[in-house]
PDB file of C-alpha atoms and ligand atoms in Angstrom:
ATOM      1  CA  MET T  18     -20.372  10.810   9.976  1.00 82.00           C
ATOM      2  CA  ILE T  19     -18.003  12.067  12.701  1.00 94.00           C
ATOM      3  CA  LYS T  20     -14.650  13.768  12.211  1.00 97.00           C
ATOM      4  CA  LYS T  21     -13.132  13.122  15.638  1.00 98.00           C
ATOM      5  CA  LYS T  22     -12.700   9.400  16.110  1.00 97.00           C
ATOM      6  CA  ASN T  23     -10.096   8.709  18.770  1.00 98.00           C
ATOM      7  CA  LEU T  24     -12.042   9.572  21.885  1.00 98.00           C
ATOM      8  CA  VAL T  25     -12.038   9.569  25.651  1.00 98.00           C
ATOM      9  CA  PHE T  26     -15.383   9.717  27.478  1.00 98.00           C
ATOM     10  CA  LEU T  27     -14.839  11.415  30.814  1.00 98.00           C
ATOM     11  CA  GLY T  28     -17.402  11.992  33.535  1.00 97.00           C
ATOM     12  CA  PRO T  29     -18.872  10.748  36.795  1.00 97.00           C
ATOM     13  CA  PRO T  30     -20.472   7.317  37.149  1.00 94.00           C
ATOM     14  CA  GLY T  31     -24.060   7.421  35.921  1.00 93.00           C
ATOM     15  CA  ALA T  32     -23.489  10.272  33.484  1.00 95.00           C
ATOM     16  CA  GLY T  33     -24.419   8.098  30.511  1.00 92.00           C
ATOM     17  CA  LYS T  34     -21.000   7.360  29.025  1.00 95.00           C
ATOM     18  CA  GLY T  35     -21.842   3.696  28.480  1.00 92.00           C
ATOM     19  CA  THR T  36     -25.327   4.437  27.165  1.00 91.00           C
ATOM     20  CA  LEU T  37     -24.176   6.961  24.556  1.00 95.00           C
ATOM     21  CA  SER T  38     -21.222   4.729  23.652  1.00 95.00           C
ATOM     22  CA  GLU T  39     -23.665   1.973  22.700  1.00 92.00           C
ATOM     23  CA  VAL T  40     -25.418   4.278  20.233  1.00 94.00           C
ATOM     24  CA  LEU T  41     -22.263   5.834  18.825  1.00 96.00           C
ATOM     25  CA  ILE T  42     -20.489   2.536  18.126  1.00 96.00           C
ATOM     26  CA  LYS T  43     -23.573   1.194  16.382  1.00 94.00           C
ATOM     27  CA  GLU T  44     -23.775   4.218  14.110  1.00 95.00           C
ATOM     28  CA  THR T  45     -20.074   4.714  13.376  1.00 96.00           C
ATOM     29  CA  GLY T  46     -18.358   1.333  13.704  1.00 95.00           C
ATOM     30  CA  ILE T  47     -15.658   2.692  16.008  1.00 97.00           C
ATOM     31  CA  SER T  48     -14.568   0.448  18.888  1.00 97.00           C
ATOM     32  CA  HIS T  49     -15.783   0.609  22.469  1.00 96.00           C
ATOM     33  CA  ILE T  50     -13.185   0.077  25.169  1.00 96.00           C
ATOM     34  CA  SER T  51     -14.986   0.144  28.513  1.00 95.00           C
ATOM     35  CA  THR T  52     -12.550  -0.627  31.305  1.00 96.00           C
ATOM     36  CA  GLY T  53     -15.499  -1.311  33.643  1.00 92.00           C
ATOM     37  CA  ASN T  54     -16.968  -3.898  31.236  1.00 91.00           C
ATOM     38  CA  ILE T  55     -13.587  -5.520  30.610  1.00 93.00           C
ATOM     39  CA  LEU T  56     -12.866  -5.746  34.341  1.00 95.00           C
ATOM     40  CA  ARG T  57     -16.307  -7.216  35.083  1.00 92.00           C
ATOM     41  CA  ALA T  58     -15.736  -9.874  32.404  1.00 92.00           C
ATOM     42  CA  GLU T  59     -12.292 -10.696  33.824  1.00 94.00           C
ATOM     43  CA  ILE T  60     -13.805 -11.026  37.309  1.00 94.00           C
ATOM     44  CA  LYS T  61     -16.635 -13.241  36.052  1.00 92.00           C
ATOM     45  CA  ASN T  62     -14.161 -15.506  34.247  1.00 95.00           C
ATOM     46  CA  GLU T  63     -11.899 -15.607  37.310  1.00 97.00           C
ATOM     47  CA  THR T  64      -8.768 -14.724  35.336  1.00 96.00           C
ATOM     48  CA  GLU T  65      -5.533 -13.638  37.052  1.00 96.00           C
ATOM     49  CA  LEU T  66      -6.386 -10.011  36.305  1.00 95.00           C
ATOM     50  CA  GLY T  67      -9.942 -10.567  37.538  1.00 96.00           C
ATOM     51  CA  LYS T  68      -8.688 -11.931  40.861  1.00 97.00           C
ATOM     52  CA  LYS T  69      -6.457  -8.912  41.344  1.00 96.00           C
ATOM     53  CA  ALA T  70      -9.229  -6.441  40.432  1.00 96.00           C
ATOM     54  CA  LYS T  71     -12.171  -7.940  42.312  1.00 96.00           C
ATOM     55  CA  GLY T  72     -11.706  -6.344  45.741  1.00 95.00           C
ATOM     56  CA  PHE T  73     -11.211  -2.872  44.299  1.00 96.00           C
ATOM     57  CA  VAL T  74     -14.214  -3.019  41.988  1.00 94.00           C
ATOM     58  CA  SER T  75     -16.651  -4.375  44.591  1.00 91.00           C
ATOM     59  CA  SER T  76     -15.762  -1.677  47.108  1.00 91.00           C
ATOM     60  CA  GLY T  77     -15.996   1.157  44.559  1.00 91.00           C
ATOM     61  CA  ALA T  78     -12.264   1.889  44.691  1.00 93.00           C
ATOM     62  CA  LEU T  79     -10.028   2.205  41.628  1.00 95.00           C
ATOM     63  CA  VAL T  80      -7.994  -0.697  40.314  1.00 97.00           C
ATOM     64  CA  PRO T  81      -4.238   0.176  40.336  1.00 97.00           C
ATOM     65  CA  ASP T  82      -3.186   2.434  37.434  1.00 97.00           C
ATOM     66  CA  GLU T  83      -0.553   0.171  35.867  1.00 96.00           C
ATOM     67  CA  LEU T  84      -2.948  -2.774  35.776  1.00 96.00           C
ATOM     68  CA  VAL T  85      -5.697  -0.956  33.848  1.00 97.00           C
ATOM     69  CA  ALA T  86      -3.215   0.906  31.649  1.00 96.00           C
ATOM     70  CA  ASP T  87      -1.631  -2.383  30.475  1.00 94.00           C
ATOM     71  CA  MET T  88      -5.064  -3.766  29.774  1.00 94.00           C
ATOM     72  CA  VAL T  89      -6.031  -0.715  27.699  1.00 96.00           C
ATOM     73  CA  GLY T  90      -2.683  -0.703  25.876  1.00 94.00           C
ATOM     74  CA  GLU T  91      -3.415  -4.220  24.648  1.00 92.00           C
ATOM     75  CA  TRP T  92      -6.841  -3.214  23.303  1.00 94.00           C
ATOM     76  CA  LEU T  93      -5.536  -0.114  21.546  1.00 95.00           C
ATOM     77  CA  GLY T  94      -3.095  -2.228  19.562  1.00 91.00           C
ATOM     78  CA  LYS T  95      -5.880  -4.317  18.000  1.00 93.00           C
ATOM     79  CA  ASP T  96      -6.827  -3.837  14.338  1.00 93.00           C
ATOM     80  CA  GLU T  97     -10.451  -3.098  15.181  1.00 93.00           C
ATOM     81  CA  CYS T  98      -9.367   0.163  16.843  1.00 95.00           C
ATOM     82  CA  GLY T  99      -8.095   1.402  13.481  1.00 93.00           C
ATOM     83  CA  LYS T 100     -11.410   3.087  12.626  1.00 94.00           C
ATOM     84  CA  GLY T 101     -11.395   4.922  15.935  1.00 97.00           C
ATOM     85  CA  PHE T 102     -12.192   4.143  19.547  1.00 98.00           C
ATOM     86  CA  ILE T 103     -14.052   5.301  22.620  1.00 98.00           C
ATOM     87  CA  LEU T 104     -12.145   4.938  25.853  1.00 98.00           C
ATOM     88  CA  ASP T 105     -15.056   4.755  28.295  1.00 97.00           C
ATOM     89  CA  GLY T 106     -14.011   5.037  31.944  1.00 95.00           C
ATOM     90  CA  PHE T 107     -10.299   5.400  31.213  1.00 98.00           C
ATOM     91  CA  PRO T 108      -8.203   7.344  32.141  1.00 98.00           C
ATOM     92  CA  ARG T 109      -9.536   7.907  35.645  1.00 97.00           C
ATOM     93  CA  THR T 110      -6.397   9.429  37.217  1.00 98.00           C
ATOM     94  CA  VAL T 111      -3.719  11.827  35.979  1.00 98.00           C
ATOM     95  CA  ARG T 112      -1.224   8.968  36.141  1.00 98.00           C
ATOM     96  CA  GLN T 113      -3.463   6.895  33.826  1.00 98.00           C
ATOM     97  CA  ALA T 114      -3.658   9.852  31.425  1.00 98.00           C
ATOM     98  CA  GLU T 115       0.139   9.946  31.251  1.00 98.00           C
ATOM     99  CA  LEU T 116       0.340   6.185  30.697  1.00 98.00           C
ATOM    100  CA  LEU T 117      -2.276   6.513  27.956  1.00 98.00           C
ATOM    101  CA  GLU T 118      -0.265   9.177  26.183  1.00 97.00           C
ATOM    102  CA  GLN T 119       2.789   6.917  26.240  1.00 97.00           C
ATOM    103  CA  ALA T 120       0.801   3.957  24.913  1.00 96.00           C
ATOM    104  CA  LEU T 121      -0.657   6.047  22.075  1.00 97.00           C
ATOM    105  CA  ASN T 122       2.739   7.507  21.172  1.00 96.00           C
ATOM    106  CA  LYS T 123       4.132   4.021  20.860  1.00 95.00           C
ATOM    107  CA  ILE T 124       1.557   3.067  18.212  1.00 94.00           C
ATOM    108  CA  GLY T 125       1.643   6.437  16.474  1.00 95.00           C
ATOM    109  CA  LYS T 126      -1.843   7.594  17.464  1.00 96.00           C
ATOM    110  CA  LYS T 127      -3.280  10.542  19.315  1.00 96.00           C
ATOM    111  CA  LEU T 128      -6.548  11.593  20.907  1.00 98.00           C
ATOM    112  CA  ASP T 129      -8.901  13.771  18.849  1.00 98.00           C
ATOM    113  CA  CYS T 130     -11.232  14.773  21.667  1.00 98.00           C
ATOM    114  CA  VAL T 131     -12.049  14.218  25.337  1.00 98.00           C
ATOM    115  CA  VAL T 132     -15.781  14.450  25.882  1.00 98.00           C
ATOM    116  CA  TYR T 133     -16.787  15.557  29.357  1.00 98.00           C
ATOM    117  CA  PHE T 134     -20.245  14.323  30.403  1.00 97.00           C
ATOM    118  CA  LYS T 135     -21.568  16.832  32.880  1.00 95.00           C
ATOM    119  CA  ALA T 136     -24.297  16.068  35.448  1.00 95.00           C
ATOM    120  CA  GLY T 137     -25.177  16.931  39.057  1.00 95.00           C
ATOM    121  CA  GLU T 138     -24.794  14.435  41.897  1.00 94.00           C
ATOM    122  CA  GLU T 139     -28.422  14.160  42.896  1.00 94.00           C
ATOM    123  CA  LEU T 140     -29.415  12.981  39.436  1.00 94.00           C
ATOM    124  CA  LEU T 141     -26.376  10.686  39.197  1.00 96.00           C
ATOM    125  CA  LEU T 142     -27.309   8.828  42.377  1.00 95.00           C
ATOM    126  CA  LYS T 143     -30.902   8.465  41.195  1.00 93.00           C
ATOM    127  CA  ARG T 144     -29.710   7.014  37.901  1.00 93.00           C
ATOM    128  CA  LEU T 145     -27.101   4.673  39.394  1.00 94.00           C
ATOM    129  CA  THR T 146     -29.350   3.083  41.973  1.00 95.00           C
ATOM    130  CA  ALA T 147     -32.123   2.520  39.388  1.00 95.00           C
ATOM    131  CA  ARG T 148     -29.758   1.146  36.757  1.00 93.00           C
ATOM    132  CA  LEU T 149     -30.241  -2.365  35.377  1.00 95.00           C
ATOM    133  CA  THR T 150     -27.598  -4.141  33.336  1.00 94.00           C
ATOM    134  CA  CYS T 151     -28.047  -7.151  31.029  1.00 93.00           C
ATOM    135  CA  GLY T 152     -26.063 -10.172  32.193  1.00 88.00           C
ATOM    136  CA  GLY T 153     -25.935 -11.384  28.580  1.00 90.00           C
ATOM    137  CA  CYS T 154     -25.021  -8.471  26.292  1.00 90.00           C
ATOM    138  CA  GLY T 155     -24.219  -5.677  28.751  1.00 88.00           C
ATOM    139  CA  ALA T 156     -27.014  -3.378  27.531  1.00 91.00           C
ATOM    140  CA  ILE T 157     -28.026  -0.711  30.042  1.00 92.00           C
ATOM    141  CA  PHE T 158     -31.583   0.068  31.200  1.00 94.00           C
ATOM    142  CA  ASN T 159     -33.050   2.128  33.999  1.00 93.00           C
ATOM    143  CA  LYS T 160     -36.113   1.429  36.143  1.00 92.00           C
ATOM    144  CA  ILE T 161     -37.047   5.132  36.149  1.00 89.00           C
ATOM    145  CA  PHE T 162     -35.619   6.678  32.993  1.00 87.00           C
ATOM    146  CA  SER T 163     -35.619   3.930  30.361  1.00 90.00           C
ATOM    147  CA  ALA T 164     -37.409   0.823  31.517  1.00 94.00           C
ATOM    148  CA  PRO T 165     -37.165  -2.391  29.470  1.00 96.00           C
ATOM    149  CA  LYS T 166     -40.329  -3.416  27.582  1.00 97.00           C
ATOM    150  CA  GLN T 167     -40.697  -6.553  29.693  1.00 96.00           C
ATOM    151  CA  GLU T 168     -39.795  -6.244  33.365  1.00 95.00           C
ATOM    152  CA  GLY T 169     -36.444  -7.812  34.242  1.00 95.00           C
ATOM    153  CA  LYS T 170     -35.634  -8.889  30.644  1.00 97.00           C
ATOM    154  CA  CYS T 171     -33.260  -7.394  28.107  1.00 97.00           C
ATOM    155  CA  ASP T 172     -34.949  -5.822  25.030  1.00 97.00           C
ATOM    156  CA  LYS T 173     -31.975  -6.797  22.881  1.00 95.00           C
ATOM    157  CA  CYS T 174     -31.155 -10.398  23.806  1.00 97.00           C
ATOM    158  CA  GLY T 175     -33.916 -11.504  26.204  1.00 97.00           C
ATOM    159  CA  LYS T 176     -31.546 -12.433  29.061  1.00 97.00           C
ATOM    160  CA  ASP T 177     -32.118 -11.405  32.702  1.00 96.00           C
ATOM    161  CA  LEU T 178     -31.388  -7.871  33.856  1.00 97.00           C
ATOM    162  CA  VAL T 179     -29.509  -7.443  37.123  1.00 94.00           C
ATOM    163  CA  GLN T 180     -28.436  -4.616  39.373  1.00 93.00           C
ATOM    164  CA  ARG T 181     -24.639  -4.319  39.396  1.00 89.00           C
ATOM    165  CA  ALA T 182     -23.318  -4.979  42.906  1.00 87.00           C
ATOM    166  CA  ASP T 183     -21.521  -1.623  42.836  1.00 90.00           C
ATOM    167  CA  ASP T 184     -24.762   0.222  42.010  1.00 92.00           C
ATOM    168  CA  SER T 185     -26.027  -0.136  45.605  1.00 92.00           C
ATOM    169  CA  LEU T 186     -26.553   3.292  47.226  1.00 93.00           C
ATOM    170  CA  GLU T 187     -23.543   2.939  49.500  1.00 93.00           C
ATOM    171  CA  THR T 188     -21.073   1.894  46.815  1.00 93.00           C
ATOM    172  CA  ALA T 189     -22.460   4.393  44.316  1.00 94.00           C
ATOM    173  CA  GLN T 190     -21.813   7.176  46.852  1.00 95.00           C
ATOM    174  CA  GLU T 191     -18.287   5.882  47.341  1.00 94.00           C
ATOM    175  CA  ARG T 192     -17.690   5.830  43.565  1.00 94.00           C
ATOM    176  CA  LEU T 193     -18.836   9.442  43.291  1.00 96.00           C
ATOM    177  CA  LYS T 194     -16.426  10.404  46.062  1.00 96.00           C
ATOM    178  CA  VAL T 195     -13.583   8.593  44.307  1.00 95.00           C
ATOM    179  CA  TYR T 196     -14.527  10.349  41.061  1.00 97.00           C
ATOM    180  CA  ASN T 197     -14.427  13.807  42.668  1.00 97.00           C
ATOM    181  CA  VAL T 198     -11.025  13.256  44.240  1.00 98.00           C
ATOM    182  CA  GLN T 199      -9.170  11.173  41.659  1.00 97.00           C
ATOM    183  CA  THR T 200     -10.850  11.700  38.279  1.00 97.00           C
ATOM    184  CA  ALA T 201     -12.275  15.248  38.232  1.00 98.00           C
ATOM    185  CA  PRO T 202      -8.744  16.801  38.015  1.00 98.00           C
ATOM    186  CA  LEU T 203      -8.599  15.359  34.481  1.00 98.00           C
ATOM    187  CA  ILE T 204     -11.114  17.982  33.337  1.00 98.00           C
ATOM    188  CA  GLU T 205      -8.547  20.729  33.793  1.00 98.00           C
ATOM    189  CA  TYR T 206      -5.735  18.481  32.587  1.00 98.00           C
ATOM    190  CA  TYR T 207      -7.397  17.962  29.201  1.00 98.00           C
ATOM    191  CA  GLU T 208      -8.721  21.518  29.027  1.00 98.00           C
ATOM    192  CA  LYS T 209      -5.130  22.745  29.153  1.00 98.00           C
ATOM    193  CA  LYS T 210      -4.239  20.413  26.316  1.00 97.00           C
ATOM    194  CA  GLY T 211      -7.078  21.913  24.269  1.00 98.00           C
ATOM    195  CA  LEU T 212      -8.833  18.550  23.935  1.00 98.00           C
ATOM    196  CA  LEU T 213     -11.883  19.023  26.131  1.00 98.00           C
ATOM    197  CA  CYS T 214     -15.454  19.498  24.966  1.00 96.00           C
ATOM    198  CA  SER T 215     -18.611  18.939  27.008  1.00 96.00           C
ATOM    199  CA  VAL T 216     -22.039  17.422  26.702  1.00 97.00           C
ATOM    200  CA  ASP T 217     -24.943  18.168  29.041  1.00 96.00           C
ATOM    201  CA  SER T 218     -25.722  14.732  30.468  1.00 94.00           C
ATOM    202  CA  GLU T 219     -28.661  15.832  32.543  1.00 95.00           C
ATOM    203  CA  LEU T 220     -30.651  15.730  29.324  1.00 94.00           C
ATOM    204  CA  PRO T 221     -32.321  12.519  28.143  1.00 89.00           C
ATOM    205  CA  LYS T 222     -30.337  10.574  25.574  1.00 88.00           C
ATOM    206  CA  ASN T 223     -32.379  11.706  22.544  1.00 92.00           C
ATOM    207  CA  LYS T 224     -31.194  15.261  23.380  1.00 94.00           C
ATOM    208  CA  SER T 225     -27.649  14.561  24.593  1.00 95.00           C
ATOM    209  CA  TYR T 226     -26.783  12.306  21.652  1.00 96.00           C
ATOM    210  CA  PRO T 227     -27.201  15.041  18.995  1.00 96.00           C
ATOM    211  CA  MET T 228     -25.054  17.287  21.199  1.00 96.00           C
ATOM    212  CA  LEU T 229     -22.394  14.600  21.256  1.00 97.00           C
ATOM    213  CA  ILE T 230     -22.456  14.278  17.466  1.00 97.00           C
ATOM    214  CA  SER T 231     -22.104  18.028  17.040  1.00 96.00           C
ATOM    215  CA  VAL T 232     -19.043  18.258  19.322  1.00 97.00           C
ATOM    216  CA  LEU T 233     -17.410  15.417  17.383  1.00 97.00           C
ATOM    217  CA  ASN T 234     -17.601  17.345  14.109  1.00 96.00           C
TER     218      ASN T 234
HETATM  219  P1  ADP K 303     -19.043   3.696  36.211  1.00 86.94           P
HETATM  220  O1  ADP K 303     -20.478   3.409  36.127  1.00 86.94           O
HETATM  221  O2  ADP K 303     -18.586   4.180  37.547  1.00 86.94           O
HETATM  222  O3  ADP K 303     -18.543   4.513  35.073  1.00 86.94           O
HETATM  223  P2  ADP K 303     -17.405   1.474  35.343  1.00 86.94           P
HETATM  224  O4  ADP K 303     -18.201   0.336  34.845  1.00 86.94           O
HETATM  225  O5  ADP K 303     -16.689   2.332  34.387  1.00 86.94           O
HETATM  226  O6  ADP K 303     -18.375   2.295  36.248  1.00 86.94           O
HETATM  227  O7  ADP K 303     -16.329   0.963  36.428  1.00 86.94           O
HETATM  228  C1  ADP K 303     -16.681   0.125  37.504  1.00 86.94           C
HETATM  229  C2  ADP K 303     -15.473  -0.103  38.428  1.00 86.94           C
HETATM  230  O8  ADP K 303     -14.376  -0.697  37.692  1.00 86.94           O
HETATM  231  C3  ADP K 303     -14.860   1.156  39.033  1.00 86.94           C
HETATM  232  O9  ADP K 303     -15.567   1.565  40.183  1.00 86.94           O
HETATM  233  C4  ADP K 303     -13.427   0.691  39.323  1.00 86.94           C
HETATM  234  O10 ADP K 303     -13.357  -0.135  40.464  1.00 86.94           O
HETATM  235  C5  ADP K 303     -13.109  -0.180  38.114  1.00 86.94           C
HETATM  236  N1  ADP K 303     -12.502   0.615  37.027  1.00 86.94           N
HETATM  237  C6  ADP K 303     -13.043   0.860  35.810  1.00 86.94           C
HETATM  238  N2  ADP K 303     -12.234   1.633  35.057  1.00 86.94           N
HETATM  239  C7  ADP K 303     -11.147   1.901  35.817  1.00 86.94           C
HETATM  240  C8  ADP K 303      -9.960   2.669  35.639  1.00 86.94           C
HETATM  241  N3  ADP K 303      -9.729   3.343  34.497  1.00 86.94           N
HETATM  242  N4  ADP K 303      -9.061   2.724  36.646  1.00 86.94           N
HETATM  243  C9  ADP K 303      -9.272   2.067  37.790  1.00 86.94           C
HETATM  244  N5  ADP K 303     -10.369   1.346  38.044  1.00 86.94           N
HETATM  245  C10 ADP K 303     -11.314   1.246  37.082  1.00 86.94           C
HETATM  246 ZN1   ZN K 304     -28.963  -8.275  26.584  1.00 86.94          ZN
END
């Protein structure tokens, strides 16, 4: 149902990359590689990588490029990425974009499209600080924009919903700052490569999702 299948989702925190990824993977069977989700799992399980990443993630800073790039390289090599993949939250720096290109070259793949999720800061902060995440399955809800049916419980698996530590107002502001300085230059980087297309992420997901599908065809 979509023609472009090897994808990068680019955009500020809170733009809805994770939320639209959930829908798209369900409908297409392509793989979801969320560096944020992988890092949070590594931190929870106290792995070597998790220990190295913890301080960066909790302060809203970026984890060092080589560390995340190696992690992503491993995922891209898996069979399940054969049908296509969404890189959600990676690359986040120009250096990471270069490392990604090298990793893809090595396995004979290339990107079909970089989707830029566009939204203003005021709305982003509102969304981030009202965001609730399921501790069980990782599903995303929002106290204001898409509340769960039962307060504090996941609609999908019934487990408790929590606020991510880095969704506090202070850390969310820091993440937006980091995005503007380190990640936003990727918009021009991919535009020059002719890979960029955009989706208006200020819209609710029942409007932005059809836009996403149309840019992927
Ligand atoms: P967001 O809601 O900001 O998109 P993510 O869940 O993608 O959040 O990421 C949470 C945190 O994990 C980031 O603030 C950063 O510390 C770390 N992280 C995720 N992806 C990367 C990456 N590609 N490079 C460096 N750090 C990353
Ligand atoms: Zn759940």
